[in-house]
């Protein structure tokens, strides 16, 4: 069975500090991995994705994530948090021929002034 | 490119009535559309997958007679919540893929349904 686990339902950082949101996955086949951001009462916006190739993936708004197969992880990072980064972040995978997205439970990022 | 629009953004309806939510791909043809439900402070739960011209495939536990999905064209899918009850109140989100097998999905802005 495929699954996505996001450690920490809430992460709080100071403005300018490093952002680290954790995502681990379980998949019997090579997964495609995604990070989405959701602002209140809005849909999801794709931050970045990993399919094949380079394991360090750069996305929008200064975010990046590294696919580590040995650790089954795809953690999201940003060197310096902005107030505008405060939102809900979802890690997701597609791991079989159904192409259905399987979402983690989400992590709410709070940015303190 | 790859814009998905949902309408309405929010709707309030009386218990027992039906509500239709539209999901449109504005600048591409969507062979597959997905409907999700999201409870407050929770993740997205896939309700069903719809392919243009065929019946939707519902996830286990989702009542197909309750949540009617129609994907009549390559740019439009609709979700109708029939005989709505307060427990159907939720945030409903659609997404669309440009072609079968595409890994990236494009999301609508969501519809907040409140049943009173």
PDB file of C-alpha atoms in Angstrom:
ATOM      1  CA  UNK A   1       0.000   0.000   0.000  1.00  0.00           C
ATOM      2  CA  UNK A   2       1.132   3.502  -0.716  1.00  0.00           C
ATOM      3  CA  UNK A   3       1.095   6.193   1.898  1.00  0.00           C
ATOM      4  CA  UNK A   4       2.493   9.579   2.768  1.00  0.00           C
ATOM      5  CA  UNK A   5       3.406  10.664   6.274  1.00  0.00           C
ATOM      6  CA  UNK A   6       4.012  14.266   7.208  1.00  0.00           C
ATOM      7  CA  UNK A   7       5.666  14.665  10.564  1.00  0.00           C
ATOM      8  CA  UNK A   8       4.339  17.612  12.521  1.00  0.00           C
ATOM      9  CA  UNK A   9       0.876  18.988  11.921  1.00  0.00           C
ATOM     10  CA  UNK A  10       2.180  22.450  12.840  1.00  0.00           C
ATOM     11  CA  UNK A  11       5.583  23.998  12.307  1.00  0.00           C
ATOM     12  CA  UNK A  12       6.405  27.448  13.604  1.00  0.00           C
ATOM     13  CA  UNK A  13       9.448  29.431  12.493  1.00  0.00           C
ATOM     14  CA  UNK A  14      10.618  33.003  12.772  1.00  0.00           C
ATOM     15  CA  UNK A  15      10.711  35.197   9.718  1.00  0.00           C
ATOM     16  CA  UNK A  16      14.083  34.706   8.045  1.00  0.00           C
ATOM     17  CA  UNK A  17      14.659  31.281   9.580  1.00  0.00           C
ATOM     18  CA  UNK A  18      15.061  27.984   7.779  1.00  0.00           C
ATOM     19  CA  UNK A  19      11.883  26.160   6.874  1.00  0.00           C
ATOM     20  CA  UNK A  20      11.928  22.362   7.021  1.00  0.00           C
ATOM     21  CA  UNK A  21       8.755  20.371   6.435  1.00  0.00           C
ATOM     22  CA  UNK A  22       9.123  16.612   6.629  1.00  0.00           C
ATOM     23  CA  UNK A  23       7.589  14.041   4.337  1.00  0.00           C
ATOM     24  CA  UNK A  24       8.150  10.305   4.254  1.00  0.00           C
ATOM     25  CA  UNK A  25       6.499   7.936   1.877  1.00  0.00           C
ATOM     26  CA  UNK A  26       5.833   4.289   1.336  1.00  0.00           C
ATOM     27  CA  UNK A  27       5.531   2.880  -2.144  1.00  0.00           C
ATOM     28  CA  UNK A  28       6.234  -0.457  -3.764  1.00  0.00           C
ATOM     29  CA  UNK A  29       7.058   1.223  -7.069  1.00  0.00           C
ATOM     30  CA  UNK A  30       9.173   4.290  -7.832  1.00  0.00           C
ATOM     31  CA  UNK A  31       6.952   7.190  -6.819  1.00  0.00           C
ATOM     32  CA  UNK A  32       6.350  10.576  -8.274  1.00  0.00           C
ATOM     33  CA  UNK A  33       6.370  13.050  -5.403  1.00  0.00           C
ATOM     34  CA  UNK A  34       4.789  16.471  -5.047  1.00  0.00           C
ATOM     35  CA  UNK A  35       4.537  19.348  -2.633  1.00  0.00           C
ATOM     36  CA  UNK A  36       1.450  21.546  -2.765  1.00  0.00           C
ATOM     37  CA  UNK A  37       0.588  24.701  -0.837  1.00  0.00           C
ATOM     38  CA  UNK A  38      -2.909  25.706   0.184  1.00  0.00           C
ATOM     39  CA  UNK A  39      -3.944  29.124   1.409  1.00  0.00           C
ATOM     40  CA  UNK A  40      -7.190  29.481   3.404  1.00  0.00           C
ATOM     41  CA  UNK A  41     -10.312  28.698   1.411  1.00  0.00           C
ATOM     42  CA  UNK A  42      -8.346  28.119  -1.744  1.00  0.00           C
ATOM     43  CA  UNK A  43      -7.326  25.192  -3.893  1.00  0.00           C
ATOM     44  CA  UNK A  44      -3.861  23.706  -4.088  1.00  0.00           C
ATOM     45  CA  UNK A  45      -0.902  25.193  -5.883  1.00  0.00           C
ATOM     46  CA  UNK A  46       1.991  23.034  -6.990  1.00  0.00           C
ATOM     47  CA  UNK A  47       5.293  24.033  -5.396  1.00  0.00           C
ATOM     48  CA  UNK A  48       7.489  21.373  -6.966  1.00  0.00           C
ATOM     49  CA  UNK A  49       7.568  17.794  -8.097  1.00  0.00           C
ATOM     50  CA  UNK A  50       9.978  14.924  -8.487  1.00  0.00           C
ATOM     51  CA  UNK A  51       9.490  12.373 -11.223  1.00  0.00           C
ATOM     52  CA  UNK A  52      12.873  11.108 -12.385  1.00  0.00           C
ATOM     53  CA  UNK A  53      16.372  12.467 -12.759  1.00  0.00           C
ATOM     54  CA  UNK A  54      17.947  14.967 -10.420  1.00  0.00           C
ATOM     55  CA  UNK A  55      16.992  14.253  -6.849  1.00  0.00           C
ATOM     56  CA  UNK A  56      17.212  17.865  -5.712  1.00  0.00           C
ATOM     57  CA  UNK A  57      14.208  19.666  -7.070  1.00  0.00           C
ATOM     58  CA  UNK A  58      13.738  23.415  -7.061  1.00  0.00           C
ATOM     59  CA  UNK A  59      10.289  24.915  -7.028  1.00  0.00           C
ATOM     60  CA  UNK A  60       8.544  28.225  -6.850  1.00  0.00           C
ATOM     61  CA  UNK A  61       8.933  30.843  -4.114  1.00  0.00           C
ATOM     62  CA  UNK A  62      12.412  29.626  -3.168  1.00  0.00           C
ATOM     63  CA  UNK A  63      11.352  26.165  -2.028  1.00  0.00           C
ATOM     64  CA  UNK A  64      13.260  23.008  -2.810  1.00  0.00           C
ATOM     65  CA  UNK A  65      13.041  19.350  -1.883  1.00  0.00           C
ATOM     66  CA  UNK A  66      15.367  16.399  -2.087  1.00  0.00           C
ATOM     67  CA  UNK A  67      14.268  12.898  -2.969  1.00  0.00           C
ATOM     68  CA  UNK A  68      16.159  10.384  -0.821  1.00  0.00           C
ATOM     69  CA  UNK A  69      15.264   6.871  -1.806  1.00  0.00           C
ATOM     70  CA  UNK A  70      17.295   5.252   0.968  1.00  0.00           C
ATOM     71  CA  UNK A  71      15.384   7.272   3.545  1.00  0.00           C
ATOM     72  CA  UNK A  72      12.063   7.232   1.672  1.00  0.00           C
ATOM     73  CA  UNK A  73      11.883  10.947   2.256  1.00  0.00           C
ATOM     74  CA  UNK A  74      11.052  14.081   0.318  1.00  0.00           C
ATOM     75  CA  UNK A  75      11.506  16.930   2.781  1.00  0.00           C
ATOM     76  CA  UNK A  76      10.670  20.485   1.768  1.00  0.00           C
ATOM     77  CA  UNK A  77      13.032  23.314   2.654  1.00  0.00           C
ATOM     78  CA  UNK A  78      13.410  27.043   2.213  1.00  0.00           C
ATOM     79  CA  UNK A  79      16.455  28.929   3.479  1.00  0.00           C
ATOM     80  CA  UNK A  80      14.594  32.000   4.727  1.00  0.00           C
ATOM     81  CA  UNK A  81      10.925  32.119   5.684  1.00  0.00           C
ATOM     82  CA  UNK A  82       8.688  34.996   4.670  1.00  0.00           C
ATOM     83  CA  UNK A  83       5.426  35.950   6.304  1.00  0.00           C
ATOM     84  CA  UNK A  84       3.695  35.122   3.041  1.00  0.00           C
ATOM     85  CA  UNK A  85       4.830  31.484   3.377  1.00  0.00           C
ATOM     86  CA  UNK A  86       2.315  30.904   6.166  1.00  0.00           C
ATOM     87  CA  UNK A  87      -0.070  28.306   4.754  1.00  0.00           C
ATOM     88  CA  UNK A  88      -0.902  24.614   4.739  1.00  0.00           C
ATOM     89  CA  UNK A  89       1.537  22.356   2.912  1.00  0.00           C
ATOM     90  CA  UNK A  90       0.723  18.933   1.534  1.00  0.00           C
ATOM     91  CA  UNK A  91       3.091  16.241   0.380  1.00  0.00           C
ATOM     92  CA  UNK A  92       1.639  13.792  -2.139  1.00  0.00           C
ATOM     93  CA  UNK A  93       2.650  10.879  -4.281  1.00  0.00           C
ATOM     94  CA  UNK A  94       1.549   9.067  -7.370  1.00  0.00           C
ATOM     95  CA  UNK A  95       2.806   5.558  -7.270  1.00  0.00           C
ATOM     96  CA  UNK A  96       0.810   3.380  -9.560  1.00  0.00           C
ATOM     97  CA  UNK A  97      -0.955   3.327 -12.898  1.00  0.00           C
ATOM     98  CA  UNK A  98      -4.090   4.924 -11.519  1.00  0.00           C
ATOM     99  CA  UNK A  99      -2.304   8.284 -11.345  1.00  0.00           C
ATOM    100  CA  UNK A 100      -4.268   9.135  -8.237  1.00  0.00           C
ATOM    101  CA  UNK A 101      -2.641  11.544  -5.845  1.00  0.00           C
ATOM    102  CA  UNK A 102      -2.239  10.237  -2.313  1.00  0.00           C
ATOM    103  CA  UNK A 103      -1.905  13.099   0.145  1.00  0.00           C
ATOM    104  CA  UNK A 104      -0.253  13.383   3.496  1.00  0.00           C
ATOM    105  CA  UNK A 105      -2.164  14.882   6.381  1.00  0.00           C
ATOM    106  CA  UNK A 106      -0.708  18.315   5.848  1.00  0.00           C
ATOM    107  CA  UNK A 107       1.539  20.640   7.835  1.00  0.00           C
ATOM    108  CA  UNK A 108       0.499  24.121   8.797  1.00  0.00           C
ATOM    109  CA  UNK A 109       3.427  26.530   8.634  1.00  0.00           C
ATOM    110  CA  UNK A 110       3.288  29.505  10.963  1.00  0.00           C
ATOM    111  CA  UNK A 111       5.762  32.336  10.466  1.00  0.00           C
ATOM    112  CA  UNK A 112       6.424  34.596  13.442  1.00  0.00           C
ATOM    113  CA  UNK A 113       7.483  38.199  12.893  1.00  0.00           C
TER     114      UNK A 113
ATOM    115  CA  UNK B   1      -1.616  27.887 -18.822  1.00  0.00           C
ATOM    116  CA  UNK B   2      -3.376  24.935 -17.168  1.00  0.00           C
ATOM    117  CA  UNK B   3      -6.018  26.844 -15.265  1.00  0.00           C
ATOM    118  CA  UNK B   4      -8.892  25.084 -13.554  1.00  0.00           C
ATOM    119  CA  UNK B   5     -11.887  27.081 -12.398  1.00  0.00           C
ATOM    120  CA  UNK B   6     -14.514  25.980  -9.925  1.00  0.00           C
ATOM    121  CA  UNK B   7     -17.913  27.552  -9.513  1.00  0.00           C
ATOM    122  CA  UNK B   8     -19.331  28.587  -7.167  1.00  0.00           C
ATOM    123  CA  UNK B   9     -16.618  29.436  -4.650  1.00  0.00           C
ATOM    124  CA  UNK B  10     -19.111  29.098  -1.838  1.00  0.00           C
ATOM    125  CA  UNK B  11     -22.726  28.087  -1.562  1.00  0.00           C
ATOM    126  CA  UNK B  12     -25.275  27.852   1.207  1.00  0.00           C
ATOM    127  CA  UNK B  13     -28.269  25.615   0.689  1.00  0.00           C
ATOM    128  CA  UNK B  14     -31.167  24.262   2.676  1.00  0.00           C
ATOM    129  CA  UNK B  15     -31.204  20.707   3.893  1.00  0.00           C
ATOM    130  CA  UNK B  16     -32.883  18.425   1.361  1.00  0.00           C
ATOM    131  CA  UNK B  17     -31.994  20.433  -1.702  1.00  0.00           C
ATOM    132  CA  UNK B  18     -29.410  19.587  -4.353  1.00  0.00           C
ATOM    133  CA  UNK B  19     -26.335  21.598  -5.220  1.00  0.00           C
ATOM    134  CA  UNK B  20     -24.253  21.482  -8.386  1.00  0.00           C
ATOM    135  CA  UNK B  21     -20.571  22.400  -8.449  1.00  0.00           C
ATOM    136  CA  UNK B  22     -18.796  22.986 -11.746  1.00  0.00           C
ATOM    137  CA  UNK B  23     -15.170  22.353 -12.554  1.00  0.00           C
ATOM    138  CA  UNK B  24     -13.828  23.758 -15.809  1.00  0.00           C
ATOM    139  CA  UNK B  25     -10.453  23.513 -17.441  1.00  0.00           C
ATOM    140  CA  UNK B  26     -10.087  26.913 -19.063  1.00  0.00           C
ATOM    141  CA  UNK B  27      -7.131  26.504 -21.381  1.00  0.00           C
ATOM    142  CA  UNK B  28      -6.703  22.791 -21.877  1.00  0.00           C
ATOM    143  CA  UNK B  29      -8.702  19.664 -22.429  1.00  0.00           C
ATOM    144  CA  UNK B  30      -8.932  17.518 -19.350  1.00  0.00           C
ATOM    145  CA  UNK B  31      -9.186  13.826 -20.045  1.00  0.00           C
ATOM    146  CA  UNK B  32      -9.394  13.064 -16.343  1.00  0.00           C
ATOM    147  CA  UNK B  33     -10.849  15.049 -13.480  1.00  0.00           C
ATOM    148  CA  UNK B  34     -10.725  14.247  -9.795  1.00  0.00           C
ATOM    149  CA  UNK B  35     -13.071  15.344  -7.009  1.00  0.00           C
ATOM    150  CA  UNK B  36     -11.862  15.711  -3.451  1.00  0.00           C
ATOM    151  CA  UNK B  37     -13.489  16.533  -0.166  1.00  0.00           C
ATOM    152  CA  UNK B  38     -11.639  18.317   2.591  1.00  0.00           C
ATOM    153  CA  UNK B  39     -12.835  18.581   6.176  1.00  0.00           C
ATOM    154  CA  UNK B  40     -11.600  21.464   8.335  1.00  0.00           C
ATOM    155  CA  UNK B  41      -7.927  21.214   9.164  1.00  0.00           C
ATOM    156  CA  UNK B  42      -7.663  17.856   7.418  1.00  0.00           C
ATOM    157  CA  UNK B  43      -6.185  16.499   4.247  1.00  0.00           C
ATOM    158  CA  UNK B  44      -7.911  15.909   0.931  1.00  0.00           C
ATOM    159  CA  UNK B  45      -9.960  12.785   0.506  1.00  0.00           C
ATOM    160  CA  UNK B  46     -10.396  11.555  -3.042  1.00  0.00           C
ATOM    161  CA  UNK B  47     -14.055  10.986  -3.780  1.00  0.00           C
ATOM    162  CA  UNK B  48     -14.046   9.954  -7.411  1.00  0.00           C
ATOM    163  CA  UNK B  49     -12.223   9.972 -10.705  1.00  0.00           C
ATOM    164  CA  UNK B  50     -14.053  10.940 -13.853  1.00  0.00           C
ATOM    165  CA  UNK B  51     -13.060  10.465 -17.445  1.00  0.00           C
ATOM    166  CA  UNK B  52     -14.766  12.297 -20.248  1.00  0.00           C
ATOM    167  CA  UNK B  53     -17.634  10.300 -21.697  1.00  0.00           C
ATOM    168  CA  UNK B  54     -17.600   7.509 -19.165  1.00  0.00           C
ATOM    169  CA  UNK B  55     -18.981   6.854 -15.716  1.00  0.00           C
ATOM    170  CA  UNK B  56     -17.058   8.097 -12.750  1.00  0.00           C
ATOM    171  CA  UNK B  57     -15.102   5.710 -10.585  1.00  0.00           C
ATOM    172  CA  UNK B  58     -15.929   6.269  -6.942  1.00  0.00           C
ATOM    173  CA  UNK B  59     -13.660   5.569  -4.013  1.00  0.00           C
ATOM    174  CA  UNK B  60     -14.721   3.088  -1.409  1.00  0.00           C
ATOM    175  CA  UNK B  61     -17.260   4.509   0.996  1.00  0.00           C
ATOM    176  CA  UNK B  62     -18.421   7.330  -1.275  1.00  0.00           C
ATOM    177  CA  UNK B  63     -22.099   7.145  -2.133  1.00  0.00           C
ATOM    178  CA  UNK B  64     -22.453   7.431  -5.881  1.00  0.00           C
ATOM    179  CA  UNK B  65     -26.158   8.215  -5.634  1.00  0.00           C
ATOM    180  CA  UNK B  66     -25.390  10.999  -3.202  1.00  0.00           C
ATOM    181  CA  UNK B  67     -22.558  12.565  -5.133  1.00  0.00           C
ATOM    182  CA  UNK B  68     -23.398  12.552  -8.823  1.00  0.00           C
ATOM    183  CA  UNK B  69     -20.490  13.242 -11.128  1.00  0.00           C
ATOM    184  CA  UNK B  70     -20.832  14.082 -14.796  1.00  0.00           C
ATOM    185  CA  UNK B  71     -17.931  14.641 -17.165  1.00  0.00           C
ATOM    186  CA  UNK B  72     -19.811  15.466 -20.327  1.00  0.00           C
ATOM    187  CA  UNK B  73     -17.040  17.308 -22.136  1.00  0.00           C
ATOM    188  CA  UNK B  74     -13.275  17.617 -22.088  1.00  0.00           C
ATOM    189  CA  UNK B  75     -13.496  20.933 -20.275  1.00  0.00           C
ATOM    190  CA  UNK B  76     -16.306  20.425 -17.792  1.00  0.00           C
ATOM    191  CA  UNK B  77     -17.074  18.102 -14.925  1.00  0.00           C
ATOM    192  CA  UNK B  78     -19.867  18.612 -12.446  1.00  0.00           C
ATOM    193  CA  UNK B  79     -20.460  17.312  -8.941  1.00  0.00           C
ATOM    194  CA  UNK B  80     -24.041  17.331  -7.717  1.00  0.00           C
ATOM    195  CA  UNK B  81     -24.675  16.799  -4.041  1.00  0.00           C
ATOM    196  CA  UNK B  82     -28.187  15.418  -3.917  1.00  0.00           C
ATOM    197  CA  UNK B  83     -30.557  15.838  -0.995  1.00  0.00           C
ATOM    198  CA  UNK B  84     -27.881  17.651   0.928  1.00  0.00           C
ATOM    199  CA  UNK B  85     -27.674  17.387   4.698  1.00  0.00           C
ATOM    200  CA  UNK B  86     -25.599  19.352   7.203  1.00  0.00           C
ATOM    201  CA  UNK B  87     -23.032  16.546   7.351  1.00  0.00           C
ATOM    202  CA  UNK B  88     -22.328  17.160   3.661  1.00  0.00           C
ATOM    203  CA  UNK B  89     -21.004  20.597   4.543  1.00  0.00           C
ATOM    204  CA  UNK B  90     -17.385  20.634   3.492  1.00  0.00           C
ATOM    205  CA  UNK B  91     -14.800  22.071   1.123  1.00  0.00           C
ATOM    206  CA  UNK B  92     -14.925  20.366  -2.259  1.00  0.00           C
ATOM    207  CA  UNK B  93     -11.969  20.624  -4.642  1.00  0.00           C
ATOM    208  CA  UNK B  94     -11.552  19.385  -8.180  1.00  0.00           C
ATOM    209  CA  UNK B  95      -8.400  18.776 -10.151  1.00  0.00           C
ATOM    210  CA  UNK B  96      -7.749  17.995 -13.781  1.00  0.00           C
ATOM    211  CA  UNK B  97      -5.079  16.263 -15.803  1.00  0.00           C
ATOM    212  CA  UNK B  98      -4.312  17.182 -19.359  1.00  0.00           C
ATOM    213  CA  UNK B  99      -3.883  13.637 -20.521  1.00  0.00           C
ATOM    214  CA  UNK B 100      -4.155  10.136 -19.262  1.00  0.00           C
ATOM    215  CA  UNK B 101      -1.070   9.236 -17.376  1.00  0.00           C
ATOM    216  CA  UNK B 102       0.043  12.784 -16.680  1.00  0.00           C
ATOM    217  CA  UNK B 103       1.400  12.967 -13.206  1.00  0.00           C
ATOM    218  CA  UNK B 104       0.687  16.620 -12.595  1.00  0.00           C
ATOM    219  CA  UNK B 105      -2.830  17.680 -11.670  1.00  0.00           C
ATOM    220  CA  UNK B 106      -4.138  21.236 -11.700  1.00  0.00           C
ATOM    221  CA  UNK B 107      -6.502  22.237  -8.935  1.00  0.00           C
ATOM    222  CA  UNK B 108      -9.548  24.441  -8.829  1.00  0.00           C
ATOM    223  CA  UNK B 109      -9.913  27.001  -6.079  1.00  0.00           C
ATOM    224  CA  UNK B 110     -12.437  24.897  -4.209  1.00  0.00           C
ATOM    225  CA  UNK B 111     -16.087  25.277  -3.243  1.00  0.00           C
ATOM    226  CA  UNK B 112     -17.222  25.682   0.332  1.00  0.00           C
ATOM    227  CA  UNK B 113     -20.618  24.086   0.782  1.00  0.00           C
ATOM    228  CA  UNK B 114     -22.682  24.867   3.857  1.00  0.00           C
ATOM    229  CA  UNK B 115     -25.956  23.033   4.341  1.00  0.00           C
ATOM    230  CA  UNK B 116     -28.336  24.616   6.833  1.00  0.00           C
TER     231      UNK B 116
END
